[in-house]
mmCIF file of C-alpha atoms and ligand atoms in Angstrom:
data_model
loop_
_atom_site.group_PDB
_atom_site.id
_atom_site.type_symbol
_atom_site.label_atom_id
_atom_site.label_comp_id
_atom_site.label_asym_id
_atom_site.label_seq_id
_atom_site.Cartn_x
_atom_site.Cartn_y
_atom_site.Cartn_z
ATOM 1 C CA UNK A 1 10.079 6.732 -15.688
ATOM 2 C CA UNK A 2 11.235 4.760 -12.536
ATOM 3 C CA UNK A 3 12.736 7.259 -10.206
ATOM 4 C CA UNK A 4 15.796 5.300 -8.541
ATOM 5 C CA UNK A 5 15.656 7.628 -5.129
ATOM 6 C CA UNK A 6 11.946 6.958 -4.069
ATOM 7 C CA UNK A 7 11.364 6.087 -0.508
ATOM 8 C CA UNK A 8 10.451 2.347 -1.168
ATOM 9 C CA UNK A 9 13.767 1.870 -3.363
ATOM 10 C CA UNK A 10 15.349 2.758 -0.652
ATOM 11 C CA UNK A 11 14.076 0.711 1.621
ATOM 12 C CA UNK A 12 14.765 -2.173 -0.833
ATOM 13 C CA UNK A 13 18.066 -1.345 -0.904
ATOM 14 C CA UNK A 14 18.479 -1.291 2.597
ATOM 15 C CA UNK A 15 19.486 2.647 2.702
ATOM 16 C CA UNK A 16 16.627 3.534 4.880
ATOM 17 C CA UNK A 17 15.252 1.288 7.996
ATOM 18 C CA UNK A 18 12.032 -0.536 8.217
ATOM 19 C CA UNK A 19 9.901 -2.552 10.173
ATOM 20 C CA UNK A 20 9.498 -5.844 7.705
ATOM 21 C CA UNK A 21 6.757 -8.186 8.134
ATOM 22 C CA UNK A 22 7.524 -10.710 5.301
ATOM 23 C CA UNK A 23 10.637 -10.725 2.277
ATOM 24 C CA UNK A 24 10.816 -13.486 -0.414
ATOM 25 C CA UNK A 25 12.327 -13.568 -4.063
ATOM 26 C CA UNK A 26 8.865 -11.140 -5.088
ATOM 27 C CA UNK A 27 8.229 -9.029 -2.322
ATOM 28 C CA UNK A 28 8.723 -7.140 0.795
ATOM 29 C CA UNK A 29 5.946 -5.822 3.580
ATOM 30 C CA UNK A 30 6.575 -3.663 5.810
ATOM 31 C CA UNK A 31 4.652 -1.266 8.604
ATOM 32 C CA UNK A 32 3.621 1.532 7.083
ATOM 33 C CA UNK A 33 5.105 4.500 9.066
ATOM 34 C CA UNK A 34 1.844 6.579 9.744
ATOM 35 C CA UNK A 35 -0.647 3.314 10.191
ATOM 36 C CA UNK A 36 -4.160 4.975 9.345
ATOM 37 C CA UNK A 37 -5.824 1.711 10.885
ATOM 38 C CA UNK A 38 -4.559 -0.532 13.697
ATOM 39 C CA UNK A 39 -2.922 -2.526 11.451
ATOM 40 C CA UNK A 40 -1.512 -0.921 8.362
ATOM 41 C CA UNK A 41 1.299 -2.620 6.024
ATOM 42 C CA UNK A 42 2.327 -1.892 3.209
ATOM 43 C CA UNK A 43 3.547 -4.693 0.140
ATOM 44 C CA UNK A 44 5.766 -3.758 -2.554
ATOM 45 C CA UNK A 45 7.319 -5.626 -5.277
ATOM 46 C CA UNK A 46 10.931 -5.939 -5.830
ATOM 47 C CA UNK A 47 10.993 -4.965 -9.027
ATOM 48 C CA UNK A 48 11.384 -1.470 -10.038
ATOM 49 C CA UNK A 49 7.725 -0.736 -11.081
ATOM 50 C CA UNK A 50 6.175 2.971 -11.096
ATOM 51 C CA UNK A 51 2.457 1.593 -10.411
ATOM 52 C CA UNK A 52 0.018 -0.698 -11.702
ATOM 53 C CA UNK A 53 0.238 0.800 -15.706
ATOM 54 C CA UNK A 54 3.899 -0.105 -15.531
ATOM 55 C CA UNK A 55 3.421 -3.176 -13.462
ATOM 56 C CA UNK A 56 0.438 -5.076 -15.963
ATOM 57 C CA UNK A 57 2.759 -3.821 -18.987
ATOM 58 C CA UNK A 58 6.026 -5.048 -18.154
ATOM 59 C CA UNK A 59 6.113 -7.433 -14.935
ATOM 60 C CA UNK A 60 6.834 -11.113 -15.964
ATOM 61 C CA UNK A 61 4.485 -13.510 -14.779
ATOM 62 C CA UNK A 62 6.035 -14.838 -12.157
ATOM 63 C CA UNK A 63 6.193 -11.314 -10.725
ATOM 64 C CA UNK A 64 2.424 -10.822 -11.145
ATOM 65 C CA UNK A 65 2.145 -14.299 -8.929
ATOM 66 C CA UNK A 66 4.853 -13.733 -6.487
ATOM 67 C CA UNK A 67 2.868 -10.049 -5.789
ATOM 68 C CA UNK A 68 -0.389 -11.418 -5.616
ATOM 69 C CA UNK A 69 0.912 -14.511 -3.267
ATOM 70 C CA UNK A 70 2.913 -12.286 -1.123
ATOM 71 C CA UNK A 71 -0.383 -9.971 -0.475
ATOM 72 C CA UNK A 72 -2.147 -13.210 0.858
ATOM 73 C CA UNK A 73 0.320 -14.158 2.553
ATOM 74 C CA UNK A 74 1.157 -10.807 4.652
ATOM 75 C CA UNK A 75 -2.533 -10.640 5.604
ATOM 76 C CA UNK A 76 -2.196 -14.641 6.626
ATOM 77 C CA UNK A 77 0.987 -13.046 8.855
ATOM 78 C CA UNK A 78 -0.777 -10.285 10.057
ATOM 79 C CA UNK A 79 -3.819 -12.639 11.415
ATOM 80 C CA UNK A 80 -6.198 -10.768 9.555
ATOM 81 C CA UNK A 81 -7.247 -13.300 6.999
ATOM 82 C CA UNK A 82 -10.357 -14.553 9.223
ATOM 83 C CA UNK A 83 -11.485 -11.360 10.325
ATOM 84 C CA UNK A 84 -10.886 -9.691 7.392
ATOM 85 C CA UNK A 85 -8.849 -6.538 5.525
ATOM 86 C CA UNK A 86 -8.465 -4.193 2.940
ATOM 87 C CA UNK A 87 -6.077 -4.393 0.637
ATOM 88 C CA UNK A 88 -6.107 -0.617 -1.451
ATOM 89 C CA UNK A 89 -3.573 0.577 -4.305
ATOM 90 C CA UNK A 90 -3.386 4.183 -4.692
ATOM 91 C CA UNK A 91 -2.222 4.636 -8.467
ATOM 92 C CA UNK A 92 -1.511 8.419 -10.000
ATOM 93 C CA UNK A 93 -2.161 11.532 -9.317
ATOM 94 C CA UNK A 94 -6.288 11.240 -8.868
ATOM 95 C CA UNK A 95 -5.251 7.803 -6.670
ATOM 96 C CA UNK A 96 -3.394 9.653 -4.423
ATOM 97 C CA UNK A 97 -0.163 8.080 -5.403
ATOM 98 C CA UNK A 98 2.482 9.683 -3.447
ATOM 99 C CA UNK A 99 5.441 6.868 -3.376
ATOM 100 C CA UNK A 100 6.537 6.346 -7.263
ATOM 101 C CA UNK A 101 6.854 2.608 -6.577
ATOM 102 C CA UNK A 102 3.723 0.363 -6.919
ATOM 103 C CA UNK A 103 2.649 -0.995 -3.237
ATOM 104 C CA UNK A 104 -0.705 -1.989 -1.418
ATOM 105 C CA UNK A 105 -1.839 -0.923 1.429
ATOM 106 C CA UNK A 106 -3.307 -3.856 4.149
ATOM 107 C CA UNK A 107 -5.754 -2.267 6.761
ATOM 108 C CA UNK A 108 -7.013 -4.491 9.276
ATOM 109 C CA UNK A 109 -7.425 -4.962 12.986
ATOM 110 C CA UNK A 110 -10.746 -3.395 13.119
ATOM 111 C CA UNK A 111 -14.051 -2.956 11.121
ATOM 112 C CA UNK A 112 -12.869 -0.561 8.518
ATOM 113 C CA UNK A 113 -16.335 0.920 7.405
ATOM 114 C CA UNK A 114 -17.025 1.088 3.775
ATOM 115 C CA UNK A 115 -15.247 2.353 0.759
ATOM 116 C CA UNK A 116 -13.216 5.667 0.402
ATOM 117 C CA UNK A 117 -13.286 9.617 1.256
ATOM 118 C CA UNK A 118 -13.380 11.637 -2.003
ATOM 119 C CA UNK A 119 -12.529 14.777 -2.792
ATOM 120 C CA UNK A 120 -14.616 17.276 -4.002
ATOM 121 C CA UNK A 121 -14.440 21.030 -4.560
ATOM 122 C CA UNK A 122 -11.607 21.174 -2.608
ATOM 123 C CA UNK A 123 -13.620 19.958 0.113
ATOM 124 C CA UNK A 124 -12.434 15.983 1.798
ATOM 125 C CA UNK A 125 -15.636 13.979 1.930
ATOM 126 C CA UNK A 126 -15.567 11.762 4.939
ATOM 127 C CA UNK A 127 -16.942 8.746 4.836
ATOM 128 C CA UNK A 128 -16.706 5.334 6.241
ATOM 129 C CA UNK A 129 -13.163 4.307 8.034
ATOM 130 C CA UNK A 130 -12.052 8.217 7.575
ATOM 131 C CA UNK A 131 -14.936 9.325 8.975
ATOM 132 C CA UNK A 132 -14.234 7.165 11.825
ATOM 133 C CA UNK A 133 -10.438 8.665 12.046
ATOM 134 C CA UNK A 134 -12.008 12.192 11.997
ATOM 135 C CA UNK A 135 -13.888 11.815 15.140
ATOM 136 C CA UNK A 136 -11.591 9.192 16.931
HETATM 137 P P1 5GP B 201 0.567 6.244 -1.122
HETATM 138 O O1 5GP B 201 -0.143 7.500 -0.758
HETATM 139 O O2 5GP B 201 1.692 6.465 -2.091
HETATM 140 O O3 5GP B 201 -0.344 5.138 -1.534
HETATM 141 O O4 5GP B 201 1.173 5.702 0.228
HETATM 142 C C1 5GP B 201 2.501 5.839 0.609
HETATM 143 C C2 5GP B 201 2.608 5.337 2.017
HETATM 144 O O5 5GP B 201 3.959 5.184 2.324
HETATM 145 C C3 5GP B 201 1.991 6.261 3.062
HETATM 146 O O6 5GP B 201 0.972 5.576 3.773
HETATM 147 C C4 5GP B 201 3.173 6.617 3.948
HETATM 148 O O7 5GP B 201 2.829 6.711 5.311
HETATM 149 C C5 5GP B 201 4.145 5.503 3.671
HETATM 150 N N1 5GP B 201 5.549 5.871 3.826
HETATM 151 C C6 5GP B 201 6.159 6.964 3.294
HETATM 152 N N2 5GP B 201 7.467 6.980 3.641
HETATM 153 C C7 5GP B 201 7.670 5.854 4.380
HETATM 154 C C8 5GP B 201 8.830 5.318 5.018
HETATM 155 O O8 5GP B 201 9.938 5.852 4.969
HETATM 156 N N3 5GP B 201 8.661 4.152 5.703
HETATM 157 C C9 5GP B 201 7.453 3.519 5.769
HETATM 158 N N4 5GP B 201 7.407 2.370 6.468
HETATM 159 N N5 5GP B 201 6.347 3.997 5.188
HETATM 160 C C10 5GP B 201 6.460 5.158 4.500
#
């Protein structure tokens, strides 16, 4: 169930401030508010979509297209598209979900290492970009 109040809805709604990047009929990017890379956005639909389950169910087509357009374009406006990015969806609880409202993440700016850190036994495995973070 879509919860109305999330952080992203209200962003959407204009209730809360943010730093946009790009807006059309689909989507909206923003900056995400505690970058983990040197360039960190973050591209949500403006539909009101839990995550990707709810999104592939129920978004019309056109929706699918406008999300998947809007990511290339956002990296294309962030000058990353030659050098390269990451675009990365956390989705649930074991994705690390933490803003009810489906978005992508865009890290770029830098060589961003490879793959995830996973948790295990309690214990945060760092690897690759993290690992990088832990040390910096
Ligand atoms: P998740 O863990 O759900 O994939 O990522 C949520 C992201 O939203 C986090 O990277 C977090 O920093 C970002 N975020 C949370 N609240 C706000 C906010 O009010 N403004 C912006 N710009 N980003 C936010």
């Amino acid at each position: 169930m879509y919860d109305k109040n999330n952080v992203f809805a209200k962003i959407l709604r204009g209730e809360i401030p943010c730093n946009k990047i790009y807006e059309d009929e689909f989507v909206l990017a923003f900056k995400d508010i505690n970058p983990q890379a040197k360039i960190h956005a973050l591209v949500i639909p403006k539909g009101a979509y839990v995550d990707m389950d709810d999104f592939a169910l129920n978004a019309k087509s056109k929706e699918i297209e406008g999300l998947i357009r809007g990511l290339g374009k956002v990296a294309n406006i962030l000058g990353v598209s030659t050098s390269g990015y990451r675009y990365l969806g956390n989705n649930g609880r074991d994705g690390g979900q933490e803003v009810p409202h489906l978005h992508f993440h865009i890290f770029g700016g830098q060589s961003l290492g490879r793959m995830i850190s996973i948790k295990k036994d309690g214990w945060r495995i760092k690897k690759s970009t993290q690992f990088f973070f832990w040390w910096d």
